[in-house]
Structures are given as structure tokens and as C-alpha cells.
Short mmCIF file of C-alpha atoms in Angstrom, two decimals:
data_model
loop_
_atom_site.label_atom_id
_atom_site.label_comp_id
_atom_site.label_asym_id
_atom_site.label_seq_id
_atom_site.Cartn_x
_atom_site.Cartn_y
_atom_site.Cartn_z
CA MET A 1 38.85 62.46 17.04
CA PHE A 2 36.77 62.24 13.67
CA GLN A 3 33.48 63.80 13.61
CA THR A 4 30.94 62.56 10.95
CA SER A 5 27.05 63.91 10.80
CA ILE A 6 23.86 61.20 10.16
CA LEU A 7 20.47 62.45 8.90
CA VAL A 8 17.68 60.80 10.79
CA ARG A 9 15.29 58.92 8.21
CA PHE A 10 11.63 58.09 8.19
CA GLY A 11 12.70 54.34 8.90
CA ASP A 12 14.54 55.29 12.14
CA LEU A 13 11.56 56.53 14.15
CA ASP A 14 9.32 55.10 16.56
CA ALA A 15 5.27 55.61 17.45
CA ALA A 16 6.39 58.60 19.45
CA GLY A 17 7.91 60.31 16.63
CA ILE A 18 11.26 59.99 17.66
CA ALA A 19 14.46 57.78 16.75
CA TYR A 20 13.72 54.12 18.39
CA TYR A 21 17.01 53.73 20.21
CA PRO A 22 17.84 50.58 18.85
CA ASN A 23 18.18 52.45 15.28
CA LEU A 24 20.73 55.13 17.12
CA VAL A 25 22.82 51.82 18.34
CA ASN A 26 23.03 51.64 14.44
CA PHE A 27 24.11 54.57 13.98
CA LEU A 28 27.26 53.87 16.15
CA HIS A 29 28.24 51.47 13.14
CA GLU A 30 27.71 53.60 10.68
CA ALA A 31 29.61 56.37 12.39
CA PHE A 32 32.22 53.96 12.56
CA GLU A 33 32.11 53.23 8.63
CA ASP A 34 32.57 56.92 8.00
CA PHE A 35 35.45 57.15 10.15
CA PHE A 36 37.20 54.77 8.33
CA VAL A 37 36.30 56.28 5.23
CA GLY A 38 37.26 59.56 6.49
CA HIS A 39 39.91 58.97 8.95
CA VAL A 40 41.43 55.42 8.34
CA GLY A 41 41.73 56.24 4.37
CA ARG A 42 39.87 53.54 3.39
CA PRO A 43 36.20 52.16 3.10
CA TYR A 44 35.38 49.43 5.97
CA PRO A 45 33.49 47.04 3.42
CA GLU A 46 36.74 46.91 1.38
CA ALA A 47 38.58 45.86 4.73
CA PHE A 48 35.38 43.56 5.57
CA LYS A 49 35.73 41.66 2.34
CA GLU A 50 39.24 40.76 2.82
CA GLY A 51 38.27 39.20 5.76
CA LEU A 52 38.62 41.86 8.88
CA GLY A 53 35.48 41.61 10.94
CA CYS A 54 34.80 43.59 14.30
CA PRO A 55 31.87 42.05 15.98
CA THR A 56 30.90 44.49 19.21
CA VAL A 57 31.12 42.40 22.22
CA LYS A 58 29.97 45.32 24.79
CA VAL A 59 28.02 48.60 24.31
CA GLU A 60 26.65 50.90 26.88
CA MET A 61 24.78 53.53 25.58
CA GLU A 62 22.90 56.83 27.67
CA PHE A 63 19.76 58.65 25.98
CA LEU A 64 20.48 62.12 26.72
CA SER A 65 17.49 63.83 24.88
CA PRO A 66 15.38 62.60 21.87
CA VAL A 67 16.23 62.73 18.49
CA ARG A 68 13.53 64.01 16.09
CA TYR A 69 13.03 63.35 12.20
CA GLY A 70 15.37 65.17 9.87
CA ASP A 71 17.61 65.63 13.09
CA HIS A 72 21.48 66.02 11.79
CA VAL A 73 23.00 64.06 14.59
CA ASP A 74 26.66 65.07 14.61
CA ILE A 75 28.52 62.02 16.07
CA ASP A 76 32.25 62.46 17.36
CA VAL A 77 34.34 59.27 17.20
CA ILE A 78 36.84 58.77 19.94
CA VAL A 79 39.12 56.12 20.07
CA GLU A 80 39.65 55.02 23.69
CA ARG A 81 41.51 51.82 23.81
CA VAL A 82 43.80 49.75 21.17
CA GLY A 83 44.54 46.18 23.12
CA ARG A 84 45.91 43.31 20.66
CA THR A 85 42.30 42.23 19.00
CA SER A 86 40.35 44.53 20.85
CA VAL A 87 39.02 48.65 19.91
CA GLN A 88 37.13 50.44 22.55
CA ILE A 89 35.54 53.59 20.94
CA ARG A 90 33.63 56.28 22.40
CA TYR A 91 30.70 58.16 20.22
CA GLU A 92 28.95 61.42 21.29
CA GLY A 93 25.86 62.34 19.86
CA ALA A 94 24.71 66.00 19.43
CA VAL A 95 21.84 67.72 17.52
CA GLY A 96 22.63 71.92 16.89
CA GLY A 97 24.99 71.46 19.74
CA ARG A 98 22.77 69.58 22.08
CA PRO A 99 23.81 66.25 23.56
CA VAL A 100 21.56 63.47 22.50
CA PHE A 101 23.28 60.55 23.67
CA LYS A 102 26.77 58.98 24.34
CA ALA A 103 28.26 55.33 24.01
CA ARG A 104 31.09 53.34 24.52
CA ASN A 105 31.44 50.00 22.01
CA THR A 106 34.07 47.75 22.28
CA MET A 107 35.11 45.36 19.20
CA VAL A 108 37.08 42.41 18.93
CA VAL A 109 39.09 41.96 15.35
CA VAL A 110 38.31 38.84 14.11
CA ASP A 111 39.43 37.06 10.86
CA MET A 112 36.46 36.41 9.26
CA ALA A 113 37.16 33.12 7.68
CA SER A 114 37.60 31.29 11.26
CA PHE A 115 35.65 34.10 13.36
CA ARG A 116 38.26 34.16 15.65
CA PRO A 117 40.05 37.11 17.33
CA THR A 118 43.14 38.19 15.54
CA PRO A 119 45.63 40.97 15.79
CA VAL A 120 44.63 44.49 15.23
CA PRO A 121 46.34 44.97 11.88
CA VAL A 122 49.45 47.36 11.90
CA TRP A 123 47.67 49.84 9.06
CA LEU A 124 44.32 50.08 11.11
CA ARG A 125 46.22 50.10 14.68
CA GLU A 126 48.47 53.28 13.20
CA ARG A 127 45.16 55.12 12.18
CA LEU A 128 42.98 54.27 15.56
CA GLU A 129 45.94 55.60 17.47
CA ALA A 130 45.84 58.84 15.93
CA ALA A 131 42.20 59.22 16.93
CA MET A 132 42.96 58.48 20.57
CA GLU A 133 42.65 61.80 22.84
CA PRO A 134 45.98 63.20 23.90
CA ALA A 135 46.83 62.59 27.78
CA GLY A 136 45.24 65.16 29.61
CA GLY A 137 42.43 65.14 27.53
CA ARG A 138 38.87 65.46 28.77
CA MET B 1 11.48 36.50 36.77
CA PHE B 2 9.81 35.60 33.18
CA GLN B 3 11.28 34.09 30.29
CA THR B 4 10.20 34.42 26.76
CA SER B 5 11.70 32.78 23.20
CA ILE B 6 12.41 35.33 20.20
CA LEU B 7 12.92 33.34 16.96
CA VAL B 8 15.96 34.91 15.15
CA ARG B 9 14.79 36.01 11.42
CA PHE B 10 16.80 36.66 8.13
CA GLY B 11 16.24 40.38 8.74
CA ASP B 12 17.90 40.37 11.73
CA LEU B 13 21.59 38.91 10.24
CA ASP B 14 24.30 40.70 8.97
CA ALA B 15 26.70 39.83 6.36
CA ALA B 16 28.78 37.55 9.04
CA GLY B 17 25.75 35.17 9.00
CA ILE B 18 25.12 36.10 12.83
CA ALA B 19 22.43 38.53 14.08
CA TYR B 20 23.34 42.35 13.47
CA TYR B 21 23.82 43.45 17.15
CA PRO B 22 21.34 46.36 17.19
CA ASN B 23 18.86 43.86 15.98
CA LEU B 24 19.61 41.86 19.30
CA VAL B 25 19.09 45.43 21.10
CA ASN B 26 15.38 45.46 19.76
CA PHE B 27 14.85 41.59 21.02
CA LEU B 28 14.76 43.45 24.27
CA HIS B 29 12.24 45.59 23.77
CA GLU B 30 10.39 42.67 22.22
CA ALA B 31 11.04 40.32 25.47
CA PHE B 32 9.56 43.51 27.21
CA GLU B 33 6.63 43.48 25.33
CA ASP B 34 6.38 39.83 25.70
CA PHE B 35 6.50 40.28 29.41
CA PHE B 36 3.68 42.71 29.85
CA VAL B 37 1.17 39.98 27.95
CA GLY B 38 2.93 37.13 29.89
CA HIS B 39 3.21 38.60 32.84
CA VAL B 40 2.08 42.25 33.73
CA GLY B 41 -1.51 40.55 32.27
CA ARG B 42 -2.05 43.38 29.88
CA PRO B 43 -0.47 43.73 26.42
CA TYR B 44 2.16 46.86 26.45
CA PRO B 45 0.22 48.40 23.03
CA GLU B 46 -2.90 48.87 25.14
CA ALA B 47 -1.08 50.76 27.71
CA PHE B 48 0.99 52.61 25.03
CA LYS B 49 -2.40 53.93 23.16
CA GLU B 50 -3.46 55.02 26.90
CA GLY B 51 -0.58 57.22 27.18
CA LEU B 52 2.15 55.03 29.02
CA GLY B 53 5.60 55.22 27.19
CA CYS B 54 8.63 53.87 28.22
CA PRO B 55 11.47 55.17 26.42
CA THR B 56 15.25 53.59 27.34
CA VAL B 57 17.45 56.38 28.93
CA LYS B 58 20.34 53.67 29.15
CA VAL B 59 21.06 50.03 27.66
CA GLU B 60 24.54 48.09 28.64
CA MET B 61 24.87 44.88 26.69
CA GLU B 62 27.41 42.02 26.33
CA PHE B 63 27.72 39.72 23.32
CA LEU B 64 29.01 36.74 24.59
CA SER B 65 28.24 34.16 21.79
CA PRO B 66 27.34 34.33 18.34
CA VAL B 67 23.25 34.05 17.35
CA ARG B 68 22.45 32.53 14.46
CA TYR B 69 19.52 32.01 11.83
CA GLY B 70 17.26 29.98 13.09
CA ASP B 71 18.26 30.18 16.60
CA HIS B 72 15.27 30.71 19.19
CA VAL B 73 16.79 32.77 21.76
CA ASP B 74 15.59 32.39 25.59
CA ILE B 75 15.25 35.49 27.41
CA ASP B 76 14.78 35.96 30.91
CA VAL B 77 13.34 39.56 32.24
CA ILE B 78 14.47 40.04 35.47
CA VAL B 79 13.04 43.32 37.29
CA GLU B 80 16.26 44.79 39.28
CA ARG B 81 14.75 48.25 40.40
CA VAL B 82 11.39 50.30 40.36
CA GLY B 83 12.15 53.69 41.09
CA ARG B 84 9.36 56.66 41.64
CA THR B 85 9.35 57.36 37.67
CA SER B 86 11.90 54.64 36.31
CA VAL B 87 12.43 50.67 35.91
CA GLN B 88 15.62 48.93 35.64
CA ILE B 89 15.67 45.46 33.67
CA ARG B 90 17.92 43.02 33.59
CA TYR B 91 18.15 40.57 29.96
CA GLU B 92 19.78 37.56 29.84
CA GLY B 93 19.50 35.41 26.68
CA ALA B 94 20.58 31.82 25.95
CA VAL B 95 20.44 29.41 22.97
CA GLY B 96 19.65 26.29 23.87
CA GLY B 97 21.58 26.86 27.45
CA ARG B 98 24.35 28.42 26.01
CA PRO B 99 24.54 32.24 27.17
CA VAL B 100 24.44 34.79 24.14
CA PHE B 101 23.93 37.63 25.68
CA LYS B 102 23.01 39.88 29.03
CA ALA B 103 21.48 43.46 29.07
CA ARG B 104 20.48 46.05 31.46
CA ASN B 105 18.23 48.81 30.29
CA THR B 106 16.69 51.80 32.29
CA MET B 107 13.68 53.26 31.21
CA VAL B 108 11.91 56.31 32.30
CA VAL B 109 8.09 56.08 32.41
CA VAL B 110 6.71 58.94 30.24
CA ASP B 111 3.01 60.71 29.89
CA MET B 112 2.99 60.42 26.02
CA ALA B 113 1.00 63.56 26.03
CA SER B 114 3.70 65.63 27.47
CA PHE B 115 6.70 63.31 26.87
CA ARG B 116 7.35 63.84 30.76
CA PRO B 117 8.68 61.45 33.44
CA THR B 118 5.11 60.57 35.23
CA PRO B 119 5.22 58.08 38.63
CA VAL B 120 4.79 54.35 37.64
CA PRO B 121 1.23 53.16 37.75
CA VAL B 122 0.07 51.17 40.62
CA TRP B 123 -1.00 48.32 38.53
CA LEU B 124 2.42 48.38 36.92
CA ARG B 125 4.36 48.91 40.07
CA GLU B 126 3.21 45.56 41.52
CA ARG B 127 3.41 43.43 38.59
CA LEU B 128 6.97 44.72 38.14
CA GLU B 129 7.92 43.87 41.78
CA ALA B 130 6.66 40.75 41.40
CA ALA B 131 9.34 39.85 38.87
CA MET B 132 12.47 40.94 40.94
CA GLU B 133 14.42 38.73 42.54
CA PRO B 134 14.44 37.81 45.86
CA ALA B 135 16.76 39.32 48.74
CA GLY B 136 19.57 36.79 48.27
CA GLY B 137 18.92 36.34 44.74
CA ARG B 138 22.11 35.73 42.87
CA MET C 1 -2.36 27.15 0.96
CA PHE C 2 -0.48 27.90 4.67
CA GLN C 3 -1.62 29.89 6.96
CA THR C 4 0.76 31.97 9.88
CA SER C 5 -0.01 34.73 12.02
CA ILE C 6 2.91 37.69 12.69
CA LEU C 7 2.58 39.85 15.92
CA VAL C 8 3.46 43.57 15.59
CA ARG C 9 6.00 44.83 16.76
CA PHE C 10 7.02 48.45 18.70
CA GLY C 11 10.14 48.27 16.00
CA ASP C 12 7.75 47.85 13.16
CA LEU C 13 5.90 50.81 13.69
CA ASP C 14 6.54 54.40 12.10
CA ALA C 15 5.77 57.90 13.20
CA ALA C 16 2.10 57.62 12.43
CA GLY C 17 2.15 54.84 14.64
CA ILE C 18 1.19 52.33 12.13
CA ALA C 19 3.42 49.20 10.50
CA TYR C 20 6.39 51.01 8.32
CA TYR C 21 5.33 49.31 4.99
CA PRO C 22 9.36 48.12 3.95
CA ASN C 23 8.45 46.19 7.53
CA LEU C 24 5.52 44.77 6.08
CA VAL C 25 7.43 43.79 2.92
CA ASN C 26 9.62 41.94 5.38
CA PHE C 27 6.89 40.12 7.08
CA LEU C 28 6.33 38.32 3.42
CA HIS C 29 10.01 36.59 4.15
CA GLU C 30 8.80 36.02 7.60
CA ALA C 31 5.50 34.39 6.58
CA PHE C 32 7.68 32.53 4.21
CA GLU C 33 10.05 30.99 6.90
CA ASP C 34 7.31 30.02 8.90
CA PHE C 35 5.72 28.04 5.75
CA PHE C 36 8.83 26.02 5.57
CA VAL C 37 8.80 25.37 9.19
CA GLY C 38 4.78 24.47 8.93
CA HIS C 39 4.16 23.17 5.88
CA VAL C 40 7.53 22.21 4.03
CA GLY C 41 8.74 20.37 6.97
CA ARG C 42 11.82 21.67 7.09
CA PRO C 43 13.31 24.93 8.87
CA TYR C 44 14.80 27.25 5.84
CA PRO C 45 17.77 28.01 8.20
CA GLU C 46 19.09 24.45 7.53
CA ALA C 47 18.40 24.55 3.74
CA PHE C 48 19.71 27.77 3.52
CA LYS C 49 22.86 26.59 5.87
CA GLU C 50 23.29 23.75 3.15
CA GLY C 51 23.57 26.35 0.25
CA LEU C 52 19.96 26.89 -0.81
CA GLY C 53 19.34 30.40 -1.44
CA CYS C 54 16.13 32.10 -2.61
CA PRO C 55 16.57 35.94 -3.33
CA THR C 56 13.70 37.92 -4.51
CA VAL C 57 13.74 39.11 -8.01
CA LYS C 58 10.35 41.11 -7.96
CA VAL C 59 7.64 42.15 -5.02
CA GLU C 60 4.44 43.76 -5.80
CA MET C 61 2.19 44.59 -3.00
CA GLU C 62 -0.80 46.76 -1.88
CA PHE C 63 -1.54 48.31 1.23
CA LEU C 64 -5.27 48.33 1.85
CA SER C 65 -5.35 49.53 5.65
CA PRO C 66 -3.33 50.62 8.47
CA VAL C 67 -1.75 47.57 10.73
CA ARG C 68 -1.34 49.10 13.91
CA TYR C 69 0.70 47.92 17.17
CA GLY C 70 -0.15 44.97 18.55
CA ASP C 71 -2.24 43.45 15.71
CA HIS C 72 -1.55 39.59 14.85
CA VAL C 73 -1.62 39.71 11.04
CA ASP C 74 -2.61 36.44 9.66
CA ILE C 75 -1.11 35.60 6.54
CA ASP C 76 -1.89 33.32 3.56
CA VAL C 77 0.98 31.95 1.95
CA ILE C 78 -0.45 30.74 -1.52
CA VAL C 79 2.18 29.21 -4.09
CA GLU C 80 0.66 30.68 -7.35
CA ARG C 81 3.81 29.02 -9.63
CA VAL C 82 6.78 26.76 -9.74
CA GLY C 83 8.97 27.58 -12.34
CA ARG C 84 12.19 25.53 -13.22
CA THR C 85 14.49 27.95 -10.96
CA SER C 86 11.55 30.42 -9.62
CA VAL C 87 8.81 30.44 -7.31
CA GLN C 88 5.78 32.88 -7.17
CA ILE C 89 3.87 32.93 -4.47
CA ARG C 90 0.80 35.10 -2.97
CA TYR C 91 0.69 36.67 0.27
CA GLU C 92 -2.53 37.76 1.90
CA GLY C 93 -2.82 39.71 5.35
CA ALA C 94 -5.64 40.43 7.66
CA VAL C 95 -6.16 41.35 10.80
CA GLY C 96 -9.48 40.15 12.81
CA GLY C 97 -10.58 39.49 9.19
CA ARG C 98 -9.98 42.62 7.63
CA PRO C 99 -7.91 42.53 4.56
CA VAL C 100 -4.56 44.45 5.29
CA PHE C 101 -2.54 44.01 2.15
CA LYS C 102 -1.71 41.77 -0.78
CA ALA C 103 1.42 41.01 -2.24
CA ARG C 104 2.95 38.53 -4.61
CA ASN C 105 6.71 38.14 -4.71
CA THR C 106 9.00 36.01 -7.04
CA MET C 107 11.85 34.07 -5.89
CA VAL C 108 14.74 32.46 -7.91
CA VAL C 109 16.54 29.87 -6.12
CA VAL C 110 19.66 30.11 -6.20
CA ASP C 111 23.12 27.73 -5.08
CA MET C 112 24.64 30.00 -2.36
CA ALA C 113 28.36 29.00 -3.93
CA SER C 114 27.62 30.49 -6.88
CA PHE C 115 24.78 32.67 -6.52
CA ARG C 116 23.47 31.25 -9.72
CA PRO C 117 19.68 30.13 -10.55
CA THR C 118 19.53 26.35 -10.06
CA PRO C 119 16.48 24.06 -10.43
CA VAL C 120 14.33 24.16 -7.69
CA PRO C 121 15.18 20.86 -5.41
CA VAL C 122 12.58 17.68 -5.83
CA TRP C 123 11.81 17.78 -1.67
CA LEU C 124 10.62 21.32 -2.19
CA ARG C 125 9.15 21.49 -5.44
CA GLU C 126 6.74 19.06 -3.77
CA ARG C 127 5.87 20.94 -1.13
CA LEU C 128 5.24 23.99 -3.27
CA GLU C 129 2.96 22.17 -5.49
CA ALA C 130 1.13 21.07 -2.70
CA ALA C 131 0.22 24.30 -1.40
CA MET C 132 -0.86 25.49 -4.92
CA GLU C 133 -4.56 25.85 -5.32
CA PRO C 134 -6.90 23.83 -7.14
CA ALA C 135 -8.13 24.48 -10.53
CA GLY C 136 -10.79 26.60 -10.35
CA GLY C 137 -9.70 28.12 -6.87
CA ARG C 138 -10.53 31.52 -6.66
CA MET D 1 13.52 63.89 -12.94
CA PHE D 2 15.89 64.02 -9.76
CA GLN D 3 18.76 61.78 -8.57
CA THR D 4 20.28 61.15 -5.68
CA SER D 5 22.84 58.63 -4.00
CA ILE D 6 22.63 56.43 -1.05
CA LEU D 7 25.25 54.63 0.49
CA VAL D 8 24.78 50.75 1.53
CA ARG D 9 25.44 50.07 4.83
CA PHE D 10 26.35 46.95 7.11
CA GLY D 11 22.86 47.17 8.38
CA ASP D 12 21.27 46.77 5.18
CA LEU D 13 22.82 43.46 4.69
CA ASP D 14 21.67 40.06 4.91
CA ALA D 15 23.66 36.47 5.21
CA ALA D 16 24.26 36.20 1.76
CA GLY D 17 25.97 39.59 2.08
CA ILE D 18 24.05 42.02 -0.04
CA ALA D 19 21.37 44.23 0.71
CA TYR D 20 18.44 42.50 2.08
CA TYR D 21 15.60 43.34 -0.39
CA PRO D 22 12.95 45.11 2.45
CA ASN D 23 15.64 47.44 2.79
CA LEU D 24 16.08 48.54 -0.54
CA VAL D 25 12.30 49.13 -0.48
CA ASN D 26 13.35 51.34 2.42
CA PHE D 27 16.03 53.18 0.21
CA LEU D 28 12.68 54.28 -2.03
CA HIS D 29 11.33 56.42 1.10
CA GLU D 30 15.02 57.61 1.39
CA ALA D 31 14.96 58.90 -1.85
CA PHE D 32 11.66 60.59 -1.47
CA GLU D 33 12.97 62.81 1.28
CA ASP D 34 16.17 63.52 -0.52
CA PHE D 35 13.78 64.39 -3.58
CA PHE D 36 11.89 66.68 -1.18
CA VAL D 37 15.29 68.21 0.10
CA GLY D 38 16.92 68.87 -3.32
CA HIS D 39 14.12 69.57 -5.46
CA VAL D 40 10.45 70.46 -3.73
CA GLY D 41 12.83 72.53 -1.74
CA ARG D 42 11.43 71.95 1.60
CA PRO D 43 12.63 68.99 3.82
CA TYR D 44 10.03 66.48 4.35
CA PRO D 45 10.31 66.25 7.90
CA GLU D 46 9.07 69.99 8.46
CA ALA D 47 6.11 69.33 6.15
CA PHE D 48 5.11 66.25 7.87
CA LYS D 49 5.33 67.83 11.40
CA GLU D 50 3.00 70.07 10.08
CA GLY D 51 0.12 67.32 9.01
CA LEU D 52 1.21 66.07 5.77
CA GLY D 53 1.35 62.39 5.50
CA CYS D 54 2.34 60.54 2.29
CA PRO D 55 1.62 56.60 3.16
CA THR D 56 2.19 54.29 0.68
CA VAL D 57 -0.41 52.00 -1.16
CA LYS D 58 1.03 50.07 -3.46
CA VAL D 59 4.69 48.85 -4.15
CA GLU D 60 6.18 47.60 -7.46
CA MET D 61 9.55 46.76 -7.43
CA GLU D 62 12.19 44.54 -9.20
CA PHE D 63 15.50 43.61 -8.24
CA LEU D 64 17.99 43.40 -11.52
CA SER D 65 21.38 42.77 -10.00
CA PRO D 66 22.84 42.30 -6.32
CA VAL D 67 23.57 45.60 -4.33
CA ARG D 68 26.34 45.24 -2.08
CA TYR D 69 28.20 46.39 1.00
CA GLY D 70 29.64 49.87 0.36
CA ASP D 71 27.96 50.29 -3.51
CA HIS D 72 26.43 53.95 -3.41
CA VAL D 73 23.25 53.39 -5.15
CA ASP D 74 22.24 56.26 -7.65
CA ILE D 75 18.68 56.52 -7.57
CA ASP D 76 16.53 58.31 -10.52
CA VAL D 77 13.21 59.70 -8.97
CA ILE D 78 10.82 60.64 -11.67
CA VAL D 79 7.29 62.04 -11.03
CA GLU D 80 4.39 59.33 -13.54
CA ARG D 81 1.61 61.16 -11.85
CA VAL D 82 -0.03 63.44 -10.00
CA GLY D 83 -3.66 62.70 -9.08
CA ARG D 84 -5.99 64.50 -7.00
CA THR D 85 -4.88 63.03 -3.89
CA SER D 86 -2.31 60.78 -4.87
CA VAL D 87 1.08 60.41 -6.51
CA GLN D 88 2.57 57.98 -8.51
CA ILE D 89 6.65 57.86 -8.73
CA ARG D 90 9.54 55.92 -10.44
CA TYR D 91 12.31 55.23 -8.78
CA GLU D 92 15.26 53.82 -11.05
CA GLY D 93 18.89 52.28 -9.27
CA ALA D 94 21.98 51.89 -10.32
CA VAL D 95 25.46 51.13 -9.06
CA GLY D 96 28.48 52.62 -11.49
CA GLY D 97 25.70 52.44 -14.31
CA ARG D 98 24.49 48.81 -13.65
CA PRO D 99 21.03 49.21 -13.37
CA VAL D 100 19.96 47.10 -9.63
CA PHE D 101 16.50 48.03 -9.19
CA LYS D 102 13.30 49.56 -10.57
CA ALA D 103 10.36 50.25 -8.68
CA ARG D 104 6.70 52.08 -8.68
CA ASN D 105 5.44 53.67 -5.89
CA THR D 106 1.75 54.82 -5.42
CA MET D 107 1.26 57.24 -2.08
CA VAL D 108 -1.63 58.90 -1.04
CA VAL D 109 -1.61 62.26 0.46
CA VAL D 110 -3.43 62.22 3.96
CA ASP D 111 -4.20 64.66 6.41
CA MET D 112 -2.22 63.54 9.46
CA ALA D 113 -5.02 64.26 12.04
CA SER D 114 -7.70 62.34 10.47
CA PHE D 115 -5.45 59.84 8.04
CA ARG D 116 -7.95 60.95 5.28
CA PRO D 117 -7.09 61.52 2.00
CA THR D 118 -6.48 65.03 0.97
CA PRO D 119 -5.81 67.16 -1.99
CA VAL D 120 -1.97 67.25 -2.97
CA PRO D 121 -1.16 70.94 -1.97
CA VAL D 122 -0.59 72.72 -4.20
CA TRP D 123 3.14 73.75 -3.59
CA LEU D 124 3.52 70.08 -3.68
CA ARG D 125 1.76 69.80 -7.29
CA GLU D 126 3.98 72.56 -8.75
CA ARG D 127 7.25 70.46 -7.61
CA LEU D 128 5.83 67.56 -8.45
CA GLU D 129 4.52 68.16 -11.85
CA ALA D 130 8.27 69.76 -12.58
CA ALA D 131 9.72 66.11 -12.01
CA MET D 132 7.46 64.53 -14.63
CA GLU D 133 8.84 63.45 -17.91
CA PRO D 134 7.99 65.62 -20.88
CA ALA D 135 5.29 63.95 -22.99
CA GLY D 136 7.79 62.37 -25.58
CA GLY D 137 10.12 61.18 -22.93
CA ARG D 138 11.24 57.51 -22.63
#
């Protein structure tokens, strides 16, 4: 498991003064990028420039409580499954301990030159597996 | 069922030249707004100004095929369930007949003054139910 | 001159319930895309795919009056100058006749393969010049 | 003068793989928010909730060099003028010392209840003036 924190900006808000939910979906990608820097040990932009892409093929997200301007959303990043060419990650967001969202995102690893699925590279697989919960976890 | 079409703009794209998936999540809300104008018979902004809010509590979305710059995404809006204070809608997107996404969104109807759930107003319930599939539908 | 109209969506709003100004900057690009379809006679996405890019090098924009949810913003697109490799366009936005913004945008035409300036193609120059105001215009 | 640094995220990019310019306009607001926390000594969201709004009435921005994925944009925030109800701020962005943009933004201070201009509060005026360049500055 890895944790990061993302600040809610003015541009994330909607007319109700809370975070607009597609912008919270964007937070998942930002948490994924932070996970690369903080856990994988390599910025995702660098891997992306070398041809590694991770398009999302499925996302499920529940919004449990409103997220407001200036909130710091603490996001747990938990790898649930590493397949041959796909990765499933769970994200749990909280503000000051209050759960605000939980999400599950499935990505396919692609070679950006062809945009076709490619096996998860070994260096990435190892780090992804290290972020999986131990058997018997919640 | 109701159908609308949304044009993919430059600002919707990512560095891979395809629509960035949180922007496609935003398309669901745009389709919902078009559904109000074209099917409910009343612009959502008007209802919103009078205090009706519809925050999303859950979204599930599958991305079936890339969506590209300049694509017109045809979106079917199918009401699946109208509860006392909630509404579940299915969205199916296609480009030139090729399915590109399918999604299910659950919203809660709230009174914007209190941001608390409130029963779906009668005028809205009637129009929502008219957009449900007949029993025996797919 | 060319005119288009862009609808203000929920995702364009800020916490004050009016359009967030960077989203109105995005409207300039959307108006530029509509100008291609409606005046140049060729979708910009098509030209973009063939390697024509138009990055903005300068923008100036004044916000004259609030833009609200559900507003249709009528945007005049007036070409002010066509240089060898650059184009300057003025945009004037109004809602129901009330001016809401005016802007001036300078773009450089680039070859996307090298991202270096390239002369404005003849087919485009002709159509741009046709959208200039006559001498003696306002 | 105050300086902050903003990371370029995947969602900021366009199809050319560089930051889409309206997203860089959004960076100005983010830098303004960081200026509140780091220099004014009070989060802007807090002031906003208490009724202080700062809508932009004019922005001018020049894009000097491409901003890429993963770049940390260092942004100088220089207050140029504090009027009775308005504030003019200059922003200068650089990546690793290479200038990427410069901008000037004029905001009007409003009372959010009425959305009408209101004098810049004393506590804010003092901190704004402390971020002005000394006479004889560049």
C-alpha cells in the first residue's frame, strides 16, 4: 500500500461548491502518478515518454461524502491484481479520516507505438506486487 | 430511451491523442443535461437554480474502444431505476456505430439548500419513467 | 467574420456558480474548431492529424460580465492578422446580446512532426483572409 | 515576491503531449492559492468561505516555451498594483530556469453575497503590498 495526498483546488469545484466528480476521477490518475514517484521509484512521465501507456479500461467509483475546497484528500493506493497485461488498483480517499470515496480502476499496459497490450514490464510488476495487500488483509 | 451526440474537443484529449477518460466521465453529465432539454422538457440549469441537485454517488464505466479528436459520440441515455430519492441511469456511447463506452451512474436527488436527499419531484419522476425500457427490454 | 454558439455546461462552473475563467479560455479553442468546420470548410481535427498544429503563443482576455450555467455564449471569430507563420484572431462573446468577454489570441502554425513554425498553408490562408474585416471596419 | 512550484499532470496535457494552454491559465489560480497559504498566511478557501471572492476581469499570458509532462513549473508571484477594489498580479513560470510563460492577471475583490466589488480588506492589502517589488525593481 502507498498513500498520497492531493489538495482540492478552485478549478476542481462545481456550482455546489464541492469537488465535481469527474475531477475526483482525475485524482485517481494523479494518485497513480504519485505512486510511481513514491513507490515504483520512477516518474510515470519518464516511462510514458519511453512508450509505456496505461489506458483505463474500467473504473468504478463511489462518492461517500462531499469533498470541499481546500481539503487535502489522503488517498490509499492498493494494488489488487497484476495480470499479464493488466493491472487493477483500488483507491480509497479520506479527508481528515472521513472516507470520501472508494474506487477500483483497471488499466491495460500498452506499447504506445502500437497502442496494443504488452506484458507488464518486470521492473514494474515487481513494484506493483510489493504494493499488494498480504493474503489475509482486509 | 433518449439519444444525444457530443463532439470530442481538443481539450478532451490526452497525450496519446485520445479522449482522457475523466473527460468521458464528464460526457455523462453533459448527456444528462441534454436529456433534460430533449426529453424531460426543461433545462437542468433552470431546475438547478430552483434548488434541485443531483450529485453522483456511484459511477461505473467501461472504455471499450478509443475515442478520438473530432469524433461525434452518440450516447444513449436509458433510465434503469427511479427510487424514492435516487435515480440510476445507463449510458452507452458509440462512434459511427462502434461502441466506445458503457456506464451506469447513480445519483441522489437533493435539496440544494440543505444538500440532503429529497423525493424525486413528480414532474421529473414521470419523465424519468418514460425513459425506462419496457419490461422485456434487453 | 464567423459566429458560433457554445453552451455552458455544469463542468464549466466554479464555486460561485459562474463559468471559471480558464474554461472560458477553452471556449476560444472550441470557437476556433467551429470556425474550421463552418468557415474554413474542413474540420481542424483532420488538419491536425495531417500534421498541422496551432499552438497559442499569446492570449489576452477581458471578462466583462458573468457567464452562467445554461447560457449560450455567442462568439464572433474575427481574423485580425495573417502573418507568414502566425495568425491573430479576435473573439467576442455575448449572451443574449450582453457582451461577456473579448479576447485576442495569437497562434503560430507549426509542423507537428518537428513542432517548428511553418508557413500558413495556402488553403488556410485564403479562408483566414476571408474572415478578416474589410478595411474601414470597426 | 513569492515562489511556488506546480507539477504538470497527465490531465494537463494535450494531443501534442504538452500542457494545453487553458490548463496553464488554471496554474495561475493555483499559484494564487499557494500564495495565500505561503505568503498571506491564510488559506484562500477559508477566506472564500467567509465571502471573499476574487474573480478575474482580465488576463494576459504569453507562452514562451513548451511545458511538458512531469515538469515542475516554478512560478514567481509578483503583486504589481493594489487598487481600492482590484489587484494586479504578474506571474512568471520557468522549468529548470527556462522561462515558459509570463502572465498578468487583474482581479476584482467582491463580496460573494452580492458579487459586487468591495474594498480590499486591510489584512489582505498589507500582505499584498509586502509582495510588491521595491521601487527600482526590474
